[in-house]
Amino acid sequence: MSDVETGTITTKVPARLDRLPWSRWHWMIVIGLGTVWILDGLEVTIVGNLSARLATPGSGLDITQAQVAGTAAALYVAGACSGALFFGWLTDRFGRKKLFIITLVVYLVATLLTALSFSAWWFFLFRFITGFGIGGEYAAINSAIDELIPSRHRGRIDIIINGSYWLGAAGGALLTVPLLNDLPVNIGWRVAFGLGVVLGLAILLVRRNVPESPRWLFIHGRDREAEQLVDDVERQIGRDDLPEPDKAMTIHQRKSIGFVRIAHTMVALYPKRTVLGLSLFIGQAFLYNAITFGYAQILSTFFGIDTYTGYYFAVIALGNFFGPLLLGHLFDTIGRIPMISATYIGSGVLLLGTAWLFNEGALTAVTLTACWSVVLFVASAGASSAYLTVSEIFPMETRAMAIAFFFAIGTAAGGIAGPLVFSSLVESGVPGDTALAFTIGALIMIAGGLVELFLGVKAERKGLEDIAAPLSAAETTKAV
């Protein structure tokens, strides 16, 4: 039964985790969990760059480029939204580790079956299921990462990990070039999806060694297991000079937290934070969908580039990755509010400038790609910070569900409507229509940055329990 107290304990586990020095153990967490974003980047980019090829006669699918960039993309995002909500609820109820294994298996099976597609409906179905698995990954992985990484590193690590999506995007973009040009039209795209399965299997092998979140364990009545896990980590690190934690928490343990209480917490207890999370997610979803889902379609429609789009996409993908890599530490030093608002507003203004230049016919495929690289260098750090924000500003018991909720609502607004609207605007072949797509994404991104200025939370270098006390907490006391 939900919300039934099973015991009361006092624990130093959160303080012990936060005072750990960076170690090989933390790198194992980053590699085992963070690499999922590489998979997502690989997935989205492969489909985007294969859109023209999939629509070519002889590909094995009776499908149009607009259906790939529009319908299939929207179904993938719809699956991700559904999966985030479903698996997010399960993650808070049954633990982080069980779910980040299950969701990866769902992704692997669905991607393999996508590679075996023989008709448009089969392709659409397994794009949806692939997204279902990836959406579940977002909830399970982000919650686990933030609960295992020390607070002084949390902002930088979370933002860089989310930005690693673009390493997968760059790799997927470059892989599509030889696959499209050196293999038969009905084989190359299948091999591209198969490579995602190979990478996913490698990640699964590493992920088996990632532990359950000790924070989740002690709240759900498994405090001895949580203490043992932290003891083992401290022994692995081998540091005898670790300072004694100065805080202890008293927790009323529960097997699970009821959904009604989770919803009440987000809407009634933290209404401003709820508005903030929605604004950040909707803003980044619209900006990215104004550019990335229709990227290959824009190059094909306006510049006649069909099979070498991967080279262009690899350039903007690297720009996206270097943004979080080079700017990520500033979110821990300068602070969340100034950096999030600056990246959101700055990228929106830059995209407005790109829209104007495109509408004036002043851009080529190369200069348009250069403009996008600059826009997304700034935007990527901001988009990554949206995931960081919603994973740290709500209580631990609601963390995975909060991530899932904001991802689902924000991405549904920008990620389902976006591809459908933007692909039709691009398909018209009128520069002004495509410029309008850019403008819509830019203005909504700027709006998100303005909301951050007024409602942002100063979470830098703070423990998760100091930002939002667990619902199960009785008190936070100085250790004796």
Coordinates of C-alpha atoms in Angstrom, one line a residue:
M1 CA 0.0 0.0 0.0
S2 CA 1.3 3.5 -0.8
D3 CA 2.3 6.0 1.9
V4 CA 2.3 3.5 4.7
E5 CA 5.2 4.2 7.2
T6 CA 7.3 1.1 7.7
G7 CA 9.9 2.5 10.1
T8 CA 12.0 5.5 11.2
I9 CA 15.8 5.8 10.8
T10 CA 18.5 8.5 11.1
T11 CA 21.1 8.4 8.3
K12 CA 24.2 10.2 7.1
V13 CA 24.1 8.6 3.6
P14 CA 23.4 11.8 1.6
A15 CA 26.1 13.8 3.4
R16 CA 28.6 10.8 3.0
L17 CA 27.8 10.7 -0.8
D18 CA 28.2 14.4 -1.2
R19 CA 31.6 14.6 0.5
L20 CA 33.2 11.8 -1.6
P21 CA 36.1 12.9 -3.9
W22 CA 35.8 12.2 -7.6
S23 CA 37.0 8.7 -8.3
R24 CA 37.0 5.8 -10.8
W25 CA 33.7 4.7 -9.2
H26 CA 32.1 8.0 -10.3
W27 CA 33.5 7.4 -13.8
M28 CA 31.8 4.0 -13.9
I29 CA 28.5 5.8 -13.1
V30 CA 29.0 8.3 -15.9
I31 CA 29.9 5.7 -18.5
G32 CA 27.3 3.2 -17.5
L33 CA 24.4 5.6 -17.2
G34 CA 25.4 8.7 -19.2
T35 CA 26.0 6.9 -22.5
V36 CA 22.2 6.5 -23.0
W37 CA 22.2 10.0 -24.5
I38 CA 24.6 8.9 -27.2
L39 CA 22.0 6.2 -28.1
D40 CA 19.3 8.8 -28.3
G41 CA 21.4 11.1 -30.4
L42 CA 22.3 8.2 -32.7
E43 CA 18.6 7.3 -33.1
V44 CA 17.3 10.7 -34.0
T45 CA 20.2 11.6 -36.3
I46 CA 20.1 8.4 -38.2
V47 CA 16.4 8.8 -39.0
G48 CA 16.8 12.5 -39.8
N49 CA 19.7 11.9 -42.2
L50 CA 18.1 8.7 -43.7
S51 CA 14.8 10.4 -44.5
A52 CA 15.6 11.1 -48.2
R53 CA 17.1 7.6 -48.6
L54 CA 14.1 5.9 -46.9
A55 CA 11.8 7.6 -49.4
T56 CA 13.8 6.4 -52.4
P57 CA 12.2 3.7 -54.5
G58 CA 13.8 0.3 -53.7
S59 CA 14.4 1.1 -50.0
G60 CA 12.0 -1.6 -49.0
L61 CA 9.5 0.9 -47.5
D62 CA 6.7 2.7 -49.2
I63 CA 7.2 6.0 -47.3
T64 CA 7.7 9.7 -48.1
Q65 CA 10.4 12.0 -46.7
A66 CA 7.8 14.1 -45.0
Q67 CA 6.4 11.0 -43.2
V68 CA 9.9 10.2 -41.9
A69 CA 10.6 13.7 -40.7
G70 CA 7.0 14.3 -39.6
T71 CA 4.9 11.3 -38.7
A72 CA 7.7 9.0 -37.6
A73 CA 9.5 11.7 -35.7
A74 CA 6.3 12.6 -33.9
L75 CA 5.6 9.0 -33.1
Y76 CA 9.1 8.5 -31.7
V77 CA 8.6 11.5 -29.4
A78 CA 5.1 10.4 -28.5
G79 CA 6.6 7.1 -27.4
A80 CA 9.3 8.9 -25.4
C81 CA 6.7 10.9 -23.6
S82 CA 4.6 7.8 -22.8
G83 CA 7.6 5.8 -21.8
A84 CA 8.9 8.6 -19.5
L85 CA 5.6 8.7 -17.6
F86 CA 5.2 5.0 -17.4
F87 CA 8.7 4.1 -16.4
G88 CA 9.1 7.2 -14.3
W89 CA 6.4 6.0 -12.0
L90 CA 7.9 2.6 -11.9
T91 CA 11.4 4.1 -11.2
D92 CA 10.2 5.9 -8.1
R93 CA 8.3 2.8 -6.9
F94 CA 10.7 0.0 -7.7
G95 CA 14.1 1.6 -7.8
R96 CA 16.5 3.2 -10.3
K97 CA 18.5 0.1 -11.2
K98 CA 15.7 -2.3 -12.2
L99 CA 14.3 0.3 -14.5
F100 CA 17.5 1.5 -16.2
I101 CA 18.1 -2.1 -17.2
I102 CA 14.5 -2.8 -18.4
T103 CA 14.3 0.4 -20.4
L104 CA 17.6 -0.3 -22.2
V105 CA 16.3 -3.8 -23.1
V106 CA 13.1 -2.2 -24.6
Y107 CA 15.2 0.1 -26.7
L108 CA 17.4 -2.7 -28.0
V109 CA 14.5 -4.9 -29.0
A110 CA 12.6 -2.1 -30.7
T111 CA 15.6 -0.8 -32.6
L112 CA 16.4 -4.3 -33.9
L113 CA 12.8 -4.7 -35.1
T114 CA 13.0 -1.2 -36.7
A115 CA 15.9 -2.4 -38.8
L116 CA 13.7 -5.3 -40.0
S117 CA 10.9 -3.0 -41.1
F118 CA 9.1 -4.2 -44.3
S119 CA 6.3 -1.5 -44.4
A120 CA 5.6 2.0 -43.2
W121 CA 3.2 0.9 -40.4
W122 CA 5.8 -1.5 -39.0
F123 CA 8.4 1.3 -39.1
F124 CA 6.1 3.7 -37.4
L125 CA 5.2 1.2 -34.7
F126 CA 8.7 0.4 -33.7
R127 CA 9.8 4.0 -33.8
F128 CA 7.1 4.6 -31.2
I129 CA 8.4 1.6 -29.1
T130 CA 12.0 2.8 -29.4
G131 CA 11.0 6.2 -28.1
F132 CA 9.1 4.4 -25.3
G133 CA 12.3 2.8 -24.1
I134 CA 14.4 6.0 -24.5
G135 CA 11.8 8.1 -22.6
G136 CA 12.0 5.6 -19.7
E137 CA 15.7 6.0 -19.8
Y138 CA 15.5 9.7 -19.2
A139 CA 13.6 9.3 -16.0
A140 CA 15.6 6.4 -14.6
I141 CA 19.0 7.7 -15.6
N142 CA 18.7 11.4 -14.6
S143 CA 17.4 10.5 -11.2
A144 CA 20.1 7.9 -10.5
I145 CA 22.9 10.2 -11.7
D146 CA 22.0 13.1 -9.6
E147 CA 21.6 10.9 -6.5
L148 CA 25.0 9.4 -7.0
I149 CA 27.2 12.4 -8.0
P150 CA 28.6 14.7 -5.3
S151 CA 26.8 18.1 -5.1
R152 CA 29.8 20.2 -6.0
H153 CA 30.1 18.3 -9.4
R154 CA 26.4 17.7 -10.0
G155 CA 25.7 20.6 -12.4
R156 CA 28.7 20.1 -14.6
I157 CA 28.4 16.4 -14.8
D158 CA 24.7 16.4 -15.5
I159 CA 24.9 19.0 -18.2
I160 CA 27.9 17.3 -19.9
I161 CA 26.1 13.9 -19.8
N162 CA 22.9 15.3 -21.3
G163 CA 25.1 17.1 -23.9
S164 CA 26.7 13.7 -24.9
Y165 CA 23.5 13.2 -26.9
W166 CA 25.4 15.1 -29.6
L167 CA 28.3 12.7 -29.6
G168 CA 25.8 10.1 -30.7
A169 CA 24.4 12.6 -33.2
A170 CA 27.8 13.3 -34.7
G171 CA 28.6 9.6 -34.9
G172 CA 25.2 8.8 -36.4
A173 CA 25.6 11.6 -39.0
L174 CA 29.0 10.5 -40.1
L175 CA 28.0 6.8 -40.2
T176 CA 25.1 7.6 -42.6
V177 CA 27.4 8.9 -45.3
P178 CA 29.1 5.6 -46.2
L179 CA 26.0 3.6 -45.4
L180 CA 24.0 5.7 -47.8
N181 CA 26.6 5.9 -50.6
D182 CA 28.4 2.5 -50.4
L183 CA 25.6 0.1 -49.6
P184 CA 22.5 -0.8 -51.6
V185 CA 19.5 1.4 -50.9
N186 CA 17.6 -1.3 -49.1
I187 CA 20.5 -2.3 -46.9
G188 CA 22.3 0.8 -45.7
W189 CA 19.6 2.2 -43.5
R190 CA 19.0 -1.3 -41.9
V191 CA 22.7 -1.5 -41.0
A192 CA 22.5 2.0 -39.4
F193 CA 19.8 0.9 -37.0
G194 CA 21.7 -2.3 -36.3
L195 CA 24.7 -0.3 -35.1
G196 CA 22.5 1.2 -32.4
V197 CA 21.8 -2.3 -31.1
V198 CA 25.5 -3.1 -30.9
L199 CA 26.3 0.1 -29.0
G200 CA 23.3 -0.6 -26.7
L201 CA 24.6 -4.1 -25.9
A202 CA 28.0 -2.7 -24.9
I203 CA 26.3 -0.2 -22.6
L204 CA 24.2 -2.9 -21.0
L205 CA 27.4 -4.8 -20.0
V206 CA 28.8 -1.8 -18.2
R207 CA 25.5 -0.8 -16.7
R208 CA 25.1 -4.1 -14.8
N209 CA 27.8 -2.9 -12.4
V210 CA 26.0 0.4 -11.6
P211 CA 24.4 0.2 -8.1
E212 CA 21.0 1.2 -6.9
S213 CA 20.7 4.7 -5.5
P214 CA 21.5 4.6 -1.7
R215 CA 19.1 7.5 -1.3
W216 CA 16.2 5.4 -2.8
L217 CA 17.2 2.4 -0.7
F218 CA 17.1 4.1 2.7
I219 CA 13.7 5.8 2.1
H220 CA 12.2 2.4 1.0
G221 CA 13.2 0.5 4.1
R222 CA 16.6 -0.8 2.9
D223 CA 18.8 1.3 5.0
R224 CA 21.3 -1.4 5.9
E225 CA 21.9 -2.0 2.2
A226 CA 22.3 1.7 1.6
E227 CA 24.9 2.0 4.4
Q228 CA 26.8 -1.1 3.1
L229 CA 26.9 0.3 -0.4
V230 CA 28.4 3.6 0.8
D231 CA 30.9 1.7 3.0
D232 CA 32.0 -0.3 -0.1
V233 CA 32.4 2.9 -2.2
E234 CA 34.5 4.5 0.5
R235 CA 36.7 1.4 0.7
Q236 CA 37.1 1.4 -3.1
I237 CA 38.2 5.1 -3.1
G238 CA 40.7 4.2 -0.4
R239 CA 40.8 7.6 1.3
D240 CA 41.4 7.6 5.1
D241 CA 41.1 11.3 5.4
L242 CA 37.5 11.8 4.5
P243 CA 35.8 14.4 6.7
E244 CA 33.1 13.2 9.1
P245 CA 29.7 14.2 7.7
D246 CA 28.2 17.0 9.7
K247 CA 24.5 16.3 8.9
A248 CA 22.1 13.4 9.6
M249 CA 18.6 13.0 8.4
T250 CA 15.6 11.4 10.2
I251 CA 13.4 9.5 7.7
H252 CA 10.0 8.0 8.0
Q253 CA 10.5 5.0 5.7
R254 CA 7.8 3.9 3.2
K255 CA 7.6 1.2 0.6
S256 CA 6.2 3.6 -1.9
I257 CA 4.7 7.1 -2.3
G258 CA 1.2 7.5 -3.6
F259 CA 0.7 9.1 -7.0
V260 CA -1.8 11.6 -5.5
R261 CA 0.8 12.8 -3.0
I262 CA 3.4 13.2 -5.8
A263 CA 1.0 15.3 -7.9
H264 CA 0.1 17.4 -4.8
T265 CA 3.7 18.0 -4.1
M266 CA 4.5 19.3 -7.6
V267 CA 1.3 21.4 -8.0
A268 CA 0.5 22.6 -4.5
L269 CA 3.8 22.6 -2.6
Y270 CA 6.0 23.7 -5.5
P271 CA 3.8 25.6 -8.0
K272 CA 6.5 28.1 -9.1
R273 CA 9.0 25.3 -9.7
T274 CA 6.4 23.4 -11.7
V275 CA 5.9 26.5 -14.0
L276 CA 9.7 26.8 -14.3
G277 CA 10.1 23.2 -15.3
L278 CA 7.4 23.4 -17.9
S279 CA 8.8 26.6 -19.4
L280 CA 12.3 25.2 -19.7
F281 CA 11.3 22.0 -21.3
I282 CA 8.8 23.5 -23.7
G283 CA 11.3 26.2 -24.7
Q284 CA 14.2 23.8 -25.6
A285 CA 11.8 21.3 -27.3
F286 CA 10.5 23.9 -29.7
L287 CA 13.9 25.4 -30.5
Y288 CA 15.4 22.0 -31.2
N289 CA 12.5 20.7 -33.2
A290 CA 12.5 23.9 -35.2
I291 CA 16.0 22.9 -36.4
T292 CA 17.0 19.3 -35.9
F293 CA 14.1 17.1 -36.9
G294 CA 13.7 18.9 -40.3
Y295 CA 17.4 19.4 -40.8
A296 CA 17.9 16.9 -43.7
Q297 CA 14.6 18.0 -45.2
I298 CA 15.8 21.6 -45.3
L299 CA 19.1 20.7 -46.9
S300 CA 17.3 18.6 -49.5
T301 CA 14.5 21.1 -50.2
F302 CA 16.5 24.3 -50.5
F303 CA 20.0 23.2 -51.4
G304 CA 19.5 19.8 -53.2
I305 CA 21.7 17.9 -50.7
D306 CA 20.3 14.4 -50.2
T307 CA 23.0 11.8 -49.4
Y308 CA 25.8 13.9 -47.8
T309 CA 23.7 15.5 -45.1
G310 CA 25.7 13.6 -42.5
Y311 CA 28.7 15.8 -42.9
Y312 CA 26.7 18.9 -42.3
F313 CA 24.9 17.5 -39.3
A314 CA 28.2 16.3 -37.7
V315 CA 29.4 19.9 -37.6
I316 CA 26.4 21.2 -35.7
A317 CA 26.4 18.1 -33.5
L318 CA 29.9 18.8 -32.4
G319 CA 28.9 22.4 -31.7
N320 CA 26.1 21.1 -29.5
F321 CA 28.5 18.9 -27.5
F322 CA 31.2 21.5 -27.0
G323 CA 28.6 23.9 -25.5
P324 CA 27.9 21.8 -22.4
L325 CA 31.5 20.6 -22.3
L326 CA 33.0 24.2 -22.2
L327 CA 30.1 26.0 -20.4
G328 CA 29.0 23.2 -18.0
H329 CA 31.3 24.2 -15.1
L330 CA 29.9 27.8 -15.1
F331 CA 26.5 26.4 -13.9
D332 CA 28.3 25.4 -10.7
T333 CA 30.4 28.5 -10.3
I334 CA 28.5 31.5 -11.8
G335 CA 25.3 29.8 -10.8
R336 CA 22.1 28.2 -12.2
I337 CA 19.9 31.3 -12.7
P338 CA 22.4 33.5 -14.6
M339 CA 23.7 30.7 -16.8
I340 CA 20.3 29.1 -17.6
S341 CA 18.6 32.4 -18.5
A342 CA 21.7 33.5 -20.6
T343 CA 21.8 30.3 -22.6
Y344 CA 18.1 30.3 -23.3
I345 CA 17.7 34.0 -24.2
G346 CA 21.1 34.1 -26.1
S347 CA 20.3 31.0 -28.3
G348 CA 16.8 32.4 -29.0
V349 CA 18.2 35.7 -30.2
L350 CA 20.8 34.0 -32.3
L351 CA 18.2 31.9 -34.0
L352 CA 16.1 34.9 -34.7
G353 CA 19.1 36.3 -36.6
T354 CA 19.5 33.1 -38.5
A355 CA 15.8 33.2 -39.5
W356 CA 16.2 36.7 -40.9
L357 CA 19.3 35.7 -42.9
F358 CA 17.6 32.6 -44.3
N359 CA 14.5 34.5 -45.3
E360 CA 16.7 37.1 -47.1
G361 CA 18.4 34.3 -49.1
A362 CA 21.7 35.2 -47.6
L363 CA 22.7 31.7 -46.5
T364 CA 24.2 28.7 -48.3
A365 CA 24.2 25.1 -46.9
V366 CA 27.6 25.8 -45.4
T367 CA 26.8 29.2 -43.8
L368 CA 23.4 28.0 -42.5
T369 CA 25.2 25.1 -40.8
A370 CA 27.7 27.6 -39.3
C371 CA 24.8 29.7 -38.0
W372 CA 23.2 26.6 -36.5
S373 CA 26.4 25.5 -34.9
V374 CA 26.7 28.9 -33.0
V375 CA 23.0 28.8 -32.0
L376 CA 23.2 25.3 -30.7
F377 CA 26.5 25.7 -28.9
V378 CA 24.7 28.1 -26.6
A379 CA 21.3 26.3 -26.7
S380 CA 22.7 22.8 -25.9
A381 CA 24.0 23.9 -22.4
G382 CA 20.6 25.4 -21.7
A383 CA 18.6 22.4 -22.9
S384 CA 20.8 20.1 -20.7
S385 CA 20.2 22.4 -17.7
A386 CA 16.5 21.8 -18.1
Y387 CA 17.0 18.1 -17.1
L388 CA 19.3 19.1 -14.3
T389 CA 16.8 21.6 -13.0
V390 CA 13.8 19.4 -12.7
S391 CA 15.8 16.5 -11.3
E392 CA 17.2 18.6 -8.4
I393 CA 14.4 21.0 -7.4
F394 CA 11.8 18.4 -6.3
P395 CA 11.8 15.9 -3.4
M396 CA 13.7 12.6 -3.8
E397 CA 10.5 10.5 -3.8
T398 CA 9.1 12.4 -6.8
R399 CA 12.4 12.9 -8.7
A400 CA 11.9 10.3 -11.5
M401 CA 8.2 11.2 -11.9
A402 CA 9.0 14.9 -12.0
I403 CA 11.6 14.3 -14.7
A404 CA 9.1 12.2 -16.6
F405 CA 6.3 14.7 -16.2
F406 CA 8.2 17.7 -17.5
F407 CA 9.9 15.7 -20.2
A408 CA 6.5 14.4 -21.4
I409 CA 4.6 17.6 -21.3
G410 CA 7.3 19.8 -22.6
T411 CA 8.4 17.4 -25.3
A412 CA 4.8 16.6 -26.3
A413 CA 4.3 20.3 -26.9
G414 CA 7.4 20.9 -28.9
G415 CA 8.4 17.4 -30.0
I416 CA 5.1 16.2 -31.4
A417 CA 3.6 19.4 -32.6
G418 CA 7.0 20.7 -33.7
P419 CA 7.9 18.0 -36.3
L420 CA 4.4 18.0 -37.7
V421 CA 4.1 21.8 -38.1
F422 CA 7.7 22.4 -39.1
S423 CA 8.0 19.6 -41.6
S424 CA 4.9 21.0 -43.4
L425 CA 6.4 24.5 -43.4
V426 CA 9.7 23.2 -44.8
E427 CA 7.9 21.1 -47.4
S428 CA 6.3 24.2 -49.0
G429 CA 9.7 25.2 -50.3
V430 CA 9.1 28.8 -49.4
P431 CA 12.0 30.4 -47.4
G432 CA 9.6 32.5 -45.4
D433 CA 7.8 29.4 -44.1
T434 CA 11.0 27.8 -42.9
A435 CA 12.1 31.2 -41.4
L436 CA 8.7 31.2 -39.5
A437 CA 9.6 27.7 -38.0
F438 CA 12.9 29.1 -36.8
T439 CA 11.2 32.2 -35.3
I440 CA 8.6 30.1 -33.4
G441 CA 11.3 28.0 -31.8
A442 CA 13.4 31.1 -31.0
L443 CA 10.6 33.1 -29.3
I444 CA 9.5 30.2 -27.1
M445 CA 13.1 29.5 -26.1
I446 CA 13.5 33.2 -25.1
A447 CA 10.3 33.0 -23.0
G448 CA 11.8 30.0 -21.1
G449 CA 14.8 32.1 -20.3
L450 CA 12.7 35.0 -19.0
V451 CA 10.8 32.6 -16.7
E452 CA 14.2 31.3 -15.3
L453 CA 15.1 34.9 -14.4
F454 CA 12.0 35.3 -12.2
L455 CA 11.4 31.7 -10.9
G456 CA 14.9 30.1 -11.1
V457 CA 16.3 28.2 -8.0
K458 CA 19.8 28.7 -6.7
A459 CA 20.8 25.0 -6.5
E460 CA 24.5 25.2 -7.3
R461 CA 26.8 23.3 -4.9
K462 CA 23.9 22.4 -2.6
G463 CA 22.9 19.0 -1.5
L464 CA 19.7 17.6 -3.0
E465 CA 18.0 17.4 0.4
D466 CA 18.8 21.1 1.0
I467 CA 17.2 22.1 -2.3
A468 CA 14.0 20.1 -1.6
A469 CA 13.6 18.1 1.6
P470 CA 12.4 14.5 1.1
L471 CA 8.7 14.0 1.7
S472 CA 9.7 11.3 4.2
A473 CA 12.0 13.5 6.2
A474 CA 11.2 14.2 9.8
E475 CA 14.1 16.7 10.3
T476 CA 17.7 17.5 9.3
T477 CA 20.0 17.7 12.2
K478 CA 23.7 18.2 13.0
A479 CA 25.4 14.9 13.5
V480 CA 26.3 14.0 17.0

